[in-house]
């Protein structure tokens, strides 16, 4: 591919990704499956890697999320809410581990594996243990103020059992069963059903009437600390234990792993295991446990170098593979 062809192809890919991203992030109504979006994004990344001078500031490879809906008050995130780099197979995970260990030198590396809940990323701010603000991730630096809606979610503590100043991040989601009964009711009322629980959760929290959010049976898992004053924490796992003690819901399947083989075994377990859960997950998030090492590794324009999101193979692909195996 020469530079002219690359320019042409990048233009086409960016237009498509921007359009799909707008429907997904802003309108909460995707028009293509996630796998199609991910495939186009990987194609874009490959071309941008070959021709780095063609990377633009507003390319979908460096932009996080989407625009803010105009009817919400804007909230600035003191610490940006980033996206995650992706891994699609065992080799990608081993490459990630190699990069991490290059940074770590002789220090042993531990990882924390978490289920990647398919919902809406939110930030909750507490002052002296009292909830003062809840916001969406938005474009990573500016989010939407959805405090009134988040206050209706029972898993969001309004007051903590510790008078801390804290900003915490997590995923608001709709359990599968609630999603099914909501769509059933929508169909009966001849309304457009939601495409999936992620869009249902986002659509419920990104509207102005908190009574609607209150009826939607939403929940929340927290997965990281943005800012915490007056307490030293050395590892991500310790941070999660602190959040749990403080009154938040932390996912109980979270596991600390001492090697990449253990991480890989965890991802394999959940490819099938996810069907037993009462909420949707779209992958596994793997994070370096040591906060010192996280700091040393830092960030790319879009995501932390110390974490990766392992994406499950698309269900159709799994079905096809099973069909081949069973010879049907
Ligand atoms: P991401 O895949 O980069 O992951 C980051 C997000 O993961 C966080 O913001 C958070 O919301 C979530 N998350 C869940 N559990 C977590 C945990 N334990 N720790 C940390 N984060 C956790 O997300 P993204 O940047 O929003 O976008 C990429 C995703 O959106 C892809 O899956 C893509 O397929 C999908 N997408 C789909 C379309 C479409 O048209 N279908 C369009 C745009 C994006």
mmCIF file of C-alpha atoms and ligand atoms in Angstrom:
data_model
loop_
_atom_site.group_PDB
_atom_site.id
_atom_site.type_symbol
_atom_site.label_atom_id
_atom_site.label_comp_id
_atom_site.label_asym_id
_atom_site.label_seq_id
_atom_site.Cartn_x
_atom_site.Cartn_y
_atom_site.Cartn_z
ATOM 1 C CA UNK A 1 0.000 0.000 0.000
ATOM 2 C CA UNK A 2 1.404 3.420 -0.910
ATOM 3 C CA UNK A 3 0.752 6.664 0.930
ATOM 4 C CA UNK A 4 -2.033 7.812 -1.399
ATOM 5 C CA UNK A 5 -3.900 4.552 -0.994
ATOM 6 C CA UNK A 6 -3.405 4.737 2.779
ATOM 7 C CA UNK A 7 -4.806 8.305 2.878
ATOM 8 C CA UNK A 8 -7.851 7.211 0.900
ATOM 9 C CA UNK A 9 -8.460 4.157 3.039
ATOM 10 C CA UNK A 10 -7.991 6.047 6.297
ATOM 11 C CA UNK A 11 -10.529 8.649 5.204
ATOM 12 C CA UNK A 12 -13.078 5.957 4.465
ATOM 13 C CA UNK A 13 -12.419 4.099 7.737
ATOM 14 C CA UNK A 14 -12.568 7.265 9.856
ATOM 15 C CA UNK A 15 -15.873 8.315 8.309
ATOM 16 C CA UNK A 16 -17.398 4.928 9.053
ATOM 17 C CA UNK A 17 -15.998 4.729 12.593
ATOM 18 C CA UNK A 18 -17.138 8.269 13.400
ATOM 19 C CA UNK A 19 -20.642 7.515 12.193
ATOM 20 C CA UNK A 20 -20.828 4.238 14.135
ATOM 21 C CA UNK A 21 -19.282 5.864 17.215
ATOM 22 C CA UNK A 22 -21.862 8.662 17.148
ATOM 23 C CA UNK A 23 -24.743 6.174 17.115
ATOM 24 C CA UNK A 24 -23.148 4.093 19.871
ATOM 25 C CA UNK A 25 -21.789 6.726 22.279
ATOM 26 C CA UNK A 26 -24.104 9.691 21.711
ATOM 27 C CA UNK A 27 -27.437 8.178 20.730
ATOM 28 C CA UNK A 28 -27.026 4.843 22.600
ATOM 29 C CA UNK A 29 -28.415 3.017 19.546
ATOM 30 C CA UNK A 30 -25.636 1.151 17.689
ATOM 31 C CA UNK A 31 -26.143 0.439 14.008
ATOM 32 C CA UNK A 32 -23.429 -2.233 13.630
ATOM 33 C CA UNK A 33 -22.267 -5.064 15.930
ATOM 34 C CA UNK A 34 -19.276 -4.315 18.200
ATOM 35 C CA UNK A 35 -17.166 -6.879 16.317
ATOM 36 C CA UNK A 36 -17.589 -4.902 13.095
ATOM 37 C CA UNK A 37 -16.580 -1.673 14.851
ATOM 38 C CA UNK A 38 -13.544 -3.392 16.422
ATOM 39 C CA UNK A 39 -12.516 -4.922 13.077
ATOM 40 C CA UNK A 40 -12.558 -1.524 11.323
ATOM 41 C CA UNK A 41 -10.683 0.085 14.226
ATOM 42 C CA UNK A 42 -7.959 -2.593 14.060
ATOM 43 C CA UNK A 43 -7.656 -1.964 10.309
ATOM 44 C CA UNK A 44 -7.299 1.761 10.964
ATOM 45 C CA UNK A 45 -4.665 1.150 13.664
ATOM 46 C CA UNK A 46 -2.643 -1.058 11.331
ATOM 47 C CA UNK A 47 -2.540 1.580 8.591
ATOM 48 C CA UNK A 48 -1.745 4.348 11.080
ATOM 49 C CA UNK A 49 1.123 2.252 12.411
ATOM 50 C CA UNK A 50 2.548 1.942 8.879
ATOM 51 C CA UNK A 51 2.073 5.671 8.175
ATOM 52 C CA UNK A 52 2.400 7.477 11.543
ATOM 53 C CA UNK A 53 2.434 10.927 9.919
ATOM 54 C CA UNK A 54 -1.139 10.292 8.732
ATOM 55 C CA UNK A 55 -2.476 10.082 12.314
ATOM 56 C CA UNK A 56 -4.757 13.062 12.950
ATOM 57 C CA UNK A 57 -5.650 14.586 16.321
ATOM 58 C CA UNK A 58 -9.280 13.626 15.939
ATOM 59 C CA UNK A 59 -8.752 10.106 14.613
ATOM 60 C CA UNK A 60 -10.978 7.431 16.249
ATOM 61 C CA UNK A 61 -7.668 5.821 17.284
ATOM 62 C CA UNK A 62 -6.953 8.667 19.725
ATOM 63 C CA UNK A 63 -10.454 9.881 20.616
ATOM 64 C CA UNK A 64 -12.310 8.484 23.610
ATOM 65 C CA UNK A 65 -16.068 7.981 23.610
ATOM 66 C CA UNK A 66 -18.374 10.550 22.092
ATOM 67 C CA UNK A 67 -19.902 13.995 22.378
ATOM 68 C CA UNK A 68 -21.809 15.288 25.388
ATOM 69 C CA UNK A 69 -25.599 15.562 25.098
ATOM 70 C CA UNK A 70 -26.486 19.278 25.195
ATOM 71 C CA UNK A 71 -29.162 19.036 27.903
ATOM 72 C CA UNK A 72 -26.660 17.953 30.588
ATOM 73 C CA UNK A 73 -24.370 20.118 32.684
ATOM 74 C CA UNK A 74 -20.753 19.374 31.785
ATOM 75 C CA UNK A 75 -18.356 17.939 34.342
ATOM 76 C CA UNK A 76 -14.567 18.134 33.951
ATOM 77 C CA UNK A 77 -12.693 15.002 34.982
ATOM 78 C CA UNK A 78 -9.641 16.049 36.998
ATOM 79 C CA UNK A 79 -8.030 12.759 36.033
ATOM 80 C CA UNK A 80 -9.019 11.692 32.505
ATOM 81 C CA UNK A 81 -11.231 8.620 32.093
ATOM 82 C CA UNK A 82 -9.358 6.628 29.490
ATOM 83 C CA UNK A 83 -10.239 3.877 27.068
ATOM 84 C CA UNK A 84 -8.450 0.492 27.069
ATOM 85 C CA UNK A 85 -6.119 -1.126 24.552
ATOM 86 C CA UNK A 86 -7.466 -4.414 23.233
ATOM 87 C CA UNK A 87 -6.219 -7.999 23.132
ATOM 88 C CA UNK A 88 -7.967 -10.573 20.997
ATOM 89 C CA UNK A 89 -6.002 -13.766 21.575
ATOM 90 C CA UNK A 90 -3.368 -15.503 23.681
ATOM 91 C CA UNK A 91 -0.501 -14.047 21.644
ATOM 92 C CA UNK A 92 -1.737 -10.479 22.273
ATOM 93 C CA UNK A 93 -1.805 -11.231 26.022
ATOM 94 C CA UNK A 94 1.732 -12.633 25.941
ATOM 95 C CA UNK A 95 2.904 -9.526 24.017
ATOM 96 C CA UNK A 96 1.261 -7.326 26.655
ATOM 97 C CA UNK A 97 3.048 -9.291 29.415
ATOM 98 C CA UNK A 98 6.380 -8.937 27.612
ATOM 99 C CA UNK A 99 5.956 -5.144 27.367
ATOM 100 C CA UNK A 100 5.045 -4.944 31.067
ATOM 101 C CA UNK A 101 8.029 -7.052 32.131
ATOM 102 C CA UNK A 102 10.359 -4.904 30.039
ATOM 103 C CA UNK A 103 9.301 -1.947 32.191
ATOM 104 C CA UNK A 104 9.416 -3.935 35.432
ATOM 105 C CA UNK A 105 12.997 -5.183 34.983
ATOM 106 C CA UNK A 106 13.791 -7.656 37.778
ATOM 107 C CA UNK A 107 10.701 -6.859 39.845
ATOM 108 C CA UNK A 108 8.089 -9.665 39.727
ATOM 109 C CA UNK A 109 4.793 -8.617 38.133
ATOM 110 C CA UNK A 110 1.283 -9.403 39.388
ATOM 111 C CA UNK A 111 -1.907 -8.715 37.473
ATOM 112 C CA UNK A 112 -5.488 -8.154 38.531
ATOM 113 C CA UNK A 113 -8.100 -9.725 36.257
ATOM 114 C CA UNK A 114 -11.601 -8.264 36.262
ATOM 115 C CA UNK A 115 -14.740 -9.008 34.316
ATOM 116 C CA UNK A 116 -15.338 -6.294 31.711
ATOM 117 C CA UNK A 117 -18.896 -5.315 32.528
ATOM 118 C CA UNK A 118 -20.813 -4.140 29.466
ATOM 119 C CA UNK A 119 -22.457 -0.981 30.721
ATOM 120 C CA UNK A 120 -21.744 2.699 31.057
ATOM 121 C CA UNK A 121 -18.552 4.045 32.679
ATOM 122 C CA UNK A 122 -19.324 6.509 35.457
ATOM 123 C CA UNK A 123 -17.378 8.565 37.962
ATOM 124 C CA UNK A 124 -18.648 9.186 41.500
ATOM 125 C CA UNK A 125 -17.232 11.965 43.660
ATOM 126 C CA UNK A 126 -17.509 11.886 47.461
ATOM 127 C CA UNK A 127 -16.626 14.692 49.826
ATOM 128 C CA UNK A 128 -16.182 13.721 53.476
ATOM 129 C CA UNK A 129 -17.888 10.446 52.569
ATOM 130 C CA UNK A 130 -20.975 12.058 50.996
ATOM 131 C CA UNK A 131 -21.884 11.650 47.314
ATOM 132 C CA UNK A 132 -21.673 15.068 45.659
ATOM 133 C CA UNK A 133 -21.491 14.213 41.960
ATOM 134 C CA UNK A 134 -21.972 11.424 39.463
ATOM 135 C CA UNK A 135 -20.884 11.780 35.844
ATOM 136 C CA UNK A 136 -20.506 9.868 32.593
ATOM 137 C CA UNK A 137 -17.074 9.327 31.007
ATOM 138 C CA UNK A 138 -18.067 11.449 27.982
ATOM 139 C CA UNK A 139 -15.021 12.177 25.847
ATOM 140 C CA UNK A 140 -12.673 11.271 28.701
ATOM 141 C CA UNK A 141 -11.979 14.817 29.878
ATOM 142 C CA UNK A 142 -15.555 16.136 30.003
ATOM 143 C CA UNK A 143 -18.557 14.089 31.045
ATOM 144 C CA UNK A 144 -22.263 14.680 31.694
ATOM 145 C CA UNK A 145 -23.602 15.416 35.181
ATOM 146 C CA UNK A 146 -26.040 12.561 35.864
ATOM 147 C CA UNK A 147 -26.013 12.807 39.686
ATOM 148 C CA UNK A 148 -29.823 12.701 40.091
ATOM 149 C CA UNK A 149 -30.071 9.579 37.959
ATOM 150 C CA UNK A 150 -27.198 7.793 39.686
ATOM 151 C CA UNK A 151 -28.699 8.542 43.106
ATOM 152 C CA UNK A 152 -31.615 6.282 42.166
ATOM 153 C CA UNK A 153 -29.296 3.270 41.698
ATOM 154 C CA UNK A 154 -29.380 1.220 44.931
ATOM 155 C CA UNK A 155 -25.741 0.053 44.572
ATOM 156 C CA UNK A 156 -24.523 3.682 44.544
ATOM 157 C CA UNK A 157 -23.821 4.571 48.197
ATOM 158 C CA UNK A 158 -25.072 8.063 49.051
ATOM 159 C CA UNK A 159 -22.909 8.105 52.176
ATOM 160 C CA UNK A 160 -19.808 6.003 52.821
ATOM 161 C CA UNK A 161 -18.851 4.420 56.110
ATOM 162 C CA UNK A 162 -15.642 6.469 56.009
ATOM 163 C CA UNK A 163 -15.514 10.261 55.733
ATOM 164 C CA UNK A 164 -13.107 10.262 52.807
ATOM 165 C CA UNK A 165 -12.656 12.571 49.836
ATOM 166 C CA UNK A 166 -12.756 10.127 46.974
ATOM 167 C CA UNK A 167 -13.392 9.899 43.258
ATOM 168 C CA UNK A 168 -14.229 6.363 42.198
ATOM 169 C CA UNK A 169 -14.899 4.819 38.769
ATOM 170 C CA UNK A 170 -17.185 1.989 37.882
ATOM 171 C CA UNK A 171 -19.643 0.511 35.431
ATOM 172 C CA UNK A 172 -23.379 1.115 35.735
ATOM 173 C CA UNK A 173 -25.230 -1.797 34.159
ATOM 174 C CA UNK A 174 -28.612 -3.419 33.687
ATOM 175 C CA UNK A 175 -28.899 -7.081 34.754
ATOM 176 C CA UNK A 176 -29.939 -9.446 31.928
ATOM 177 C CA UNK A 177 -33.275 -10.269 33.537
ATOM 178 C CA UNK A 178 -34.247 -6.601 33.947
ATOM 179 C CA UNK A 179 -33.231 -5.969 30.348
ATOM 180 C CA UNK A 180 -35.458 -8.783 29.111
ATOM 181 C CA UNK A 181 -38.495 -7.624 31.065
ATOM 182 C CA UNK A 182 -37.905 -3.991 30.035
ATOM 183 C CA UNK A 183 -37.798 -4.944 26.352
ATOM 184 C CA UNK A 184 -40.864 -7.143 26.757
ATOM 185 C CA UNK A 185 -42.750 -4.169 28.218
ATOM 186 C CA UNK A 186 -41.445 -1.914 25.452
ATOM 187 C CA UNK A 187 -42.636 -4.325 22.791
ATOM 188 C CA UNK A 188 -46.072 -4.556 24.431
ATOM 189 C CA UNK A 189 -46.245 -0.754 24.415
ATOM 190 C CA UNK A 190 -45.156 -0.826 20.732
ATOM 191 C CA UNK A 191 -41.998 1.099 21.557
ATOM 192 C CA UNK A 192 -38.562 0.490 20.039
ATOM 193 C CA UNK A 193 -36.697 -2.076 22.214
ATOM 194 C CA UNK A 194 -33.089 -1.467 23.347
ATOM 195 C CA UNK A 195 -30.383 -3.215 21.301
ATOM 196 C CA UNK A 196 -28.615 -4.664 24.373
ATOM 197 C CA UNK A 197 -28.267 -4.162 28.166
ATOM 198 C CA UNK A 198 -25.409 -1.694 27.645
ATOM 199 C CA UNK A 199 -27.571 0.631 25.593
ATOM 200 C CA UNK A 200 -30.485 0.166 27.980
ATOM 201 C CA UNK A 201 -28.299 1.200 30.948
ATOM 202 C CA UNK A 202 -26.815 4.163 29.072
ATOM 203 C CA UNK A 203 -30.216 5.223 27.730
ATOM 204 C CA UNK A 204 -31.719 5.057 31.234
ATOM 205 C CA UNK A 205 -28.994 7.182 32.817
ATOM 206 C CA UNK A 206 -28.551 9.701 30.006
ATOM 207 C CA UNK A 207 -32.008 11.257 30.154
ATOM 208 C CA UNK A 208 -33.356 14.047 32.318
ATOM 209 C CA UNK A 209 -36.088 12.371 34.381
ATOM 210 C CA UNK A 210 -34.628 10.454 37.379
ATOM 211 C CA UNK A 211 -37.973 8.654 37.799
ATOM 212 C CA UNK A 212 -37.179 6.687 34.639
ATOM 213 C CA UNK A 213 -33.734 5.633 35.885
ATOM 214 C CA UNK A 214 -35.302 4.703 39.241
ATOM 215 C CA UNK A 215 -37.636 2.205 37.522
ATOM 216 C CA UNK A 216 -34.917 0.513 35.466
ATOM 217 C CA UNK A 217 -33.369 -1.721 38.138
ATOM 218 C CA UNK A 218 -29.807 -0.639 37.429
ATOM 219 C CA UNK A 219 -26.741 -1.645 39.390
ATOM 220 C CA UNK A 220 -23.075 -0.707 39.622
ATOM 221 C CA UNK A 221 -19.682 -2.347 40.117
ATOM 222 C CA UNK A 222 -16.747 -0.091 40.950
ATOM 223 C CA UNK A 223 -13.336 -0.960 39.506
ATOM 224 C CA UNK A 224 -10.876 1.811 40.242
ATOM 225 C CA UNK A 225 -9.971 4.822 42.327
ATOM 226 C CA UNK A 226 -9.550 8.104 40.458
ATOM 227 C CA UNK A 227 -8.427 10.175 43.436
ATOM 228 C CA UNK A 228 -8.216 9.453 47.161
ATOM 229 C CA UNK A 229 -7.042 11.927 49.779
ATOM 230 C CA UNK A 230 -5.302 11.085 53.037
ATOM 231 C CA UNK A 231 -4.614 7.408 52.512
ATOM 232 C CA UNK A 232 -1.732 5.609 50.825
ATOM 233 C CA UNK A 233 -2.492 2.630 48.664
ATOM 234 C CA UNK A 234 0.224 0.611 46.927
ATOM 235 C CA UNK A 235 -1.647 -1.775 44.697
ATOM 236 C CA UNK A 236 -4.793 -1.873 42.599
ATOM 237 C CA UNK A 237 -6.008 -4.941 44.502
ATOM 238 C CA UNK A 238 -5.576 -3.144 47.818
ATOM 239 C CA UNK A 239 -7.569 -0.226 46.347
ATOM 240 C CA UNK A 240 -10.432 -2.578 45.450
ATOM 241 C CA UNK A 241 -10.438 -4.065 48.976
ATOM 242 C CA UNK A 242 -10.578 -0.535 50.393
ATOM 243 C CA UNK A 243 -13.541 0.308 48.130
ATOM 244 C CA UNK A 244 -15.307 -2.845 49.244
ATOM 245 C CA UNK A 245 -14.777 -2.015 52.940
ATOM 246 C CA UNK A 246 -15.958 1.534 52.320
ATOM 247 C CA UNK A 247 -19.369 0.400 51.075
ATOM 248 C CA UNK A 248 -19.088 -0.153 47.307
ATOM 249 C CA UNK A 249 -19.973 -3.214 45.294
ATOM 250 C CA UNK A 250 -16.750 -4.723 43.874
ATOM 251 C CA UNK A 251 -17.121 -7.697 41.547
ATOM 252 C CA UNK A 252 -16.374 -10.868 43.516
ATOM 253 C CA UNK A 253 -14.886 -12.689 40.498
ATOM 254 C CA UNK A 254 -11.910 -10.297 40.511
ATOM 255 C CA UNK A 255 -8.685 -12.248 40.825
ATOM 256 C CA UNK A 256 -5.031 -11.422 41.418
ATOM 257 C CA UNK A 257 -2.783 -13.512 39.147
ATOM 258 C CA UNK A 258 0.945 -14.065 39.546
ATOM 259 C CA UNK A 259 1.710 -14.991 35.927
ATOM 260 C CA UNK A 260 0.417 -14.473 32.402
ATOM 261 C CA UNK A 261 -0.439 -18.207 32.251
ATOM 262 C CA UNK A 262 -2.793 -17.683 35.164
ATOM 263 C CA UNK A 263 -4.284 -14.654 33.380
ATOM 264 C CA UNK A 264 -4.822 -16.698 30.210
ATOM 265 C CA UNK A 265 -6.521 -19.483 32.194
ATOM 266 C CA UNK A 266 -8.843 -16.855 33.728
ATOM 267 C CA UNK A 267 -9.801 -15.470 30.282
ATOM 268 C CA UNK A 268 -10.450 -19.011 28.984
ATOM 269 C CA UNK A 269 -12.688 -19.817 31.931
ATOM 270 C CA UNK A 270 -14.929 -16.798 31.221
ATOM 271 C CA UNK A 271 -15.367 -17.311 27.471
ATOM 272 C CA UNK A 272 -17.982 -19.918 28.396
ATOM 273 C CA UNK A 273 -18.516 -18.940 32.044
ATOM 274 C CA UNK A 274 -20.005 -15.580 31.103
ATOM 275 C CA UNK A 275 -23.290 -17.220 30.151
ATOM 276 C CA UNK A 276 -23.865 -18.141 33.817
ATOM 277 C CA UNK A 277 -23.681 -14.517 34.958
ATOM 278 C CA UNK A 278 -26.798 -12.413 35.432
ATOM 279 C CA UNK A 279 -25.129 -9.416 33.719
ATOM 280 C CA UNK A 280 -23.353 -9.063 30.388
ATOM 281 C CA UNK A 281 -19.600 -8.894 30.057
ATOM 282 C CA UNK A 282 -17.728 -8.320 26.808
ATOM 283 C CA UNK A 283 -14.276 -9.342 27.923
ATOM 284 C CA UNK A 284 -11.730 -9.379 30.723
ATOM 285 C CA UNK A 285 -9.724 -6.375 31.880
ATOM 286 C CA UNK A 286 -6.155 -7.145 32.918
ATOM 287 C CA UNK A 287 -4.355 -4.522 35.010
ATOM 288 C CA UNK A 288 -0.843 -4.336 36.450
ATOM 289 C CA UNK A 289 -1.324 -4.576 40.222
ATOM 290 C CA UNK A 290 1.542 -2.363 41.428
ATOM 291 C CA UNK A 291 0.554 1.315 41.352
ATOM 292 C CA UNK A 292 4.250 2.252 41.232
ATOM 293 C CA UNK A 293 4.699 0.234 38.043
ATOM 294 C CA UNK A 294 1.444 1.662 36.627
ATOM 295 C CA UNK A 295 2.840 5.161 37.147
ATOM 296 C CA UNK A 296 6.123 4.270 35.475
ATOM 297 C CA UNK A 297 4.366 2.798 32.444
ATOM 298 C CA UNK A 298 2.001 5.733 31.976
ATOM 299 C CA UNK A 299 -0.442 6.253 29.119
ATOM 300 C CA UNK A 300 -0.686 6.460 25.349
ATOM 301 C CA UNK A 301 -2.956 9.179 23.893
ATOM 302 C CA UNK A 302 -5.999 7.019 24.554
ATOM 303 C CA UNK A 303 -5.303 4.310 27.094
ATOM 304 C CA UNK A 304 -3.052 3.159 29.948
ATOM 305 C CA UNK A 305 -0.012 1.047 28.968
ATOM 306 C CA UNK A 306 -0.476 -1.002 32.155
ATOM 307 C CA UNK A 307 -3.851 -2.494 31.227
ATOM 308 C CA UNK A 308 -5.488 -4.353 28.377
ATOM 309 C CA UNK A 309 -9.025 -5.450 27.588
ATOM 310 C CA UNK A 310 -9.210 -9.017 26.334
ATOM 311 C CA UNK A 311 -12.221 -9.122 24.001
ATOM 312 C CA UNK A 312 -14.191 -12.352 23.727
ATOM 313 C CA UNK A 313 -14.507 -13.838 20.255
ATOM 314 C CA UNK A 314 -17.868 -12.963 18.673
ATOM 315 C CA UNK A 315 -20.584 -15.485 19.506
ATOM 316 C CA UNK A 316 -21.178 -16.286 15.796
ATOM 317 C CA UNK A 317 -17.485 -17.199 15.498
ATOM 318 C CA UNK A 318 -17.718 -19.498 18.521
ATOM 319 C CA UNK A 319 -20.818 -21.170 17.053
ATOM 320 C CA UNK A 320 -19.022 -21.665 13.736
ATOM 321 C CA UNK A 321 -15.983 -23.179 15.449
ATOM 322 C CA UNK A 322 -18.208 -25.537 17.432
ATOM 323 C CA UNK A 323 -20.036 -26.494 14.229
ATOM 324 C CA UNK A 324 -16.748 -27.363 12.560
ATOM 325 C CA UNK A 325 -15.579 -29.340 15.586
ATOM 326 C CA UNK A 326 -18.836 -31.275 15.770
ATOM 327 C CA UNK A 327 -18.891 -31.646 11.999
ATOM 328 C CA UNK A 328 -22.456 -30.388 11.644
HETATM 329 P P1 LIG B 1 -13.107 0.044 25.956
HETATM 330 O O1 LIG B 1 -13.401 -1.248 25.326
HETATM 331 O O2 LIG B 1 -11.907 0.778 25.524
HETATM 332 O O3 LIG B 1 -13.009 -0.155 27.491
HETATM 333 C C1 LIG B 1 -13.011 0.872 28.429
HETATM 334 C C2 LIG B 1 -14.273 0.796 29.193
HETATM 335 O O4 LIG B 1 -14.440 -0.500 29.759
HETATM 336 C C3 LIG B 1 -14.313 1.701 30.398
HETATM 337 O O5 LIG B 1 -14.610 3.010 30.039
HETATM 338 C C4 LIG B 1 -15.387 1.058 31.196
HETATM 339 O O6 LIG B 1 -16.626 1.558 30.772
HETATM 340 C C5 LIG B 1 -15.371 -0.394 30.785
HETATM 341 N N1 LIG B 1 -15.077 -1.356 31.853
HETATM 342 C C6 LIG B 1 -15.893 -2.383 32.223
HETATM 343 N N2 LIG B 1 -15.367 -3.088 33.207
HETATM 344 C C7 LIG B 1 -14.174 -2.513 33.503
HETATM 345 C C8 LIG B 1 -13.155 -2.803 34.448
HETATM 346 N N3 LIG B 1 -13.244 -3.848 35.284
HETATM 347 N N4 LIG B 1 -12.069 -1.994 34.482
HETATM 348 C C9 LIG B 1 -11.952 -0.955 33.627
HETATM 349 N N5 LIG B 1 -12.894 -0.624 32.697
HETATM 350 C C10 LIG B 1 -13.985 -1.399 32.640
HETATM 351 O O7 LIG B 1 -14.394 0.930 25.811
HETATM 352 P P2 LIG B 1 -14.678 2.120 24.857
HETATM 353 O O8 LIG B 1 -13.502 2.997 24.694
HETATM 354 O O9 LIG B 1 -15.927 2.711 25.345
HETATM 355 O O10 LIG B 1 -15.068 1.568 23.407
HETATM 356 C C11 LIG B 1 -14.785 0.472 22.842
HETATM 357 C C12 LIG B 1 -15.955 -0.488 22.925
HETATM 358 O O11 LIG B 1 -17.161 0.080 22.458
HETATM 359 C C13 LIG B 1 -15.649 -1.656 22.051
HETATM 360 O O12 LIG B 1 -16.120 -2.809 22.665
HETATM 361 C C14 LIG B 1 -16.435 -1.360 20.789
HETATM 362 O O13 LIG B 1 -16.800 -2.539 20.121
HETATM 363 C C15 LIG B 1 -17.627 -0.646 21.333
HETATM 364 N N6 LIG B 1 -18.166 0.267 20.330
HETATM 365 C C16 LIG B 1 -19.110 -0.231 19.502
HETATM 366 C C17 LIG B 1 -19.635 0.571 18.508
HETATM 367 C C18 LIG B 1 -20.723 0.021 17.620
HETATM 368 O O14 LIG B 1 -21.137 0.728 16.704
HETATM 369 N N7 LIG B 1 -21.191 -1.184 17.835
HETATM 370 C C19 LIG B 1 -19.181 1.883 18.336
HETATM 371 C C20 LIG B 1 -18.201 2.350 19.203
HETATM 372 C C21 LIG B 1 -17.685 1.529 20.194
#
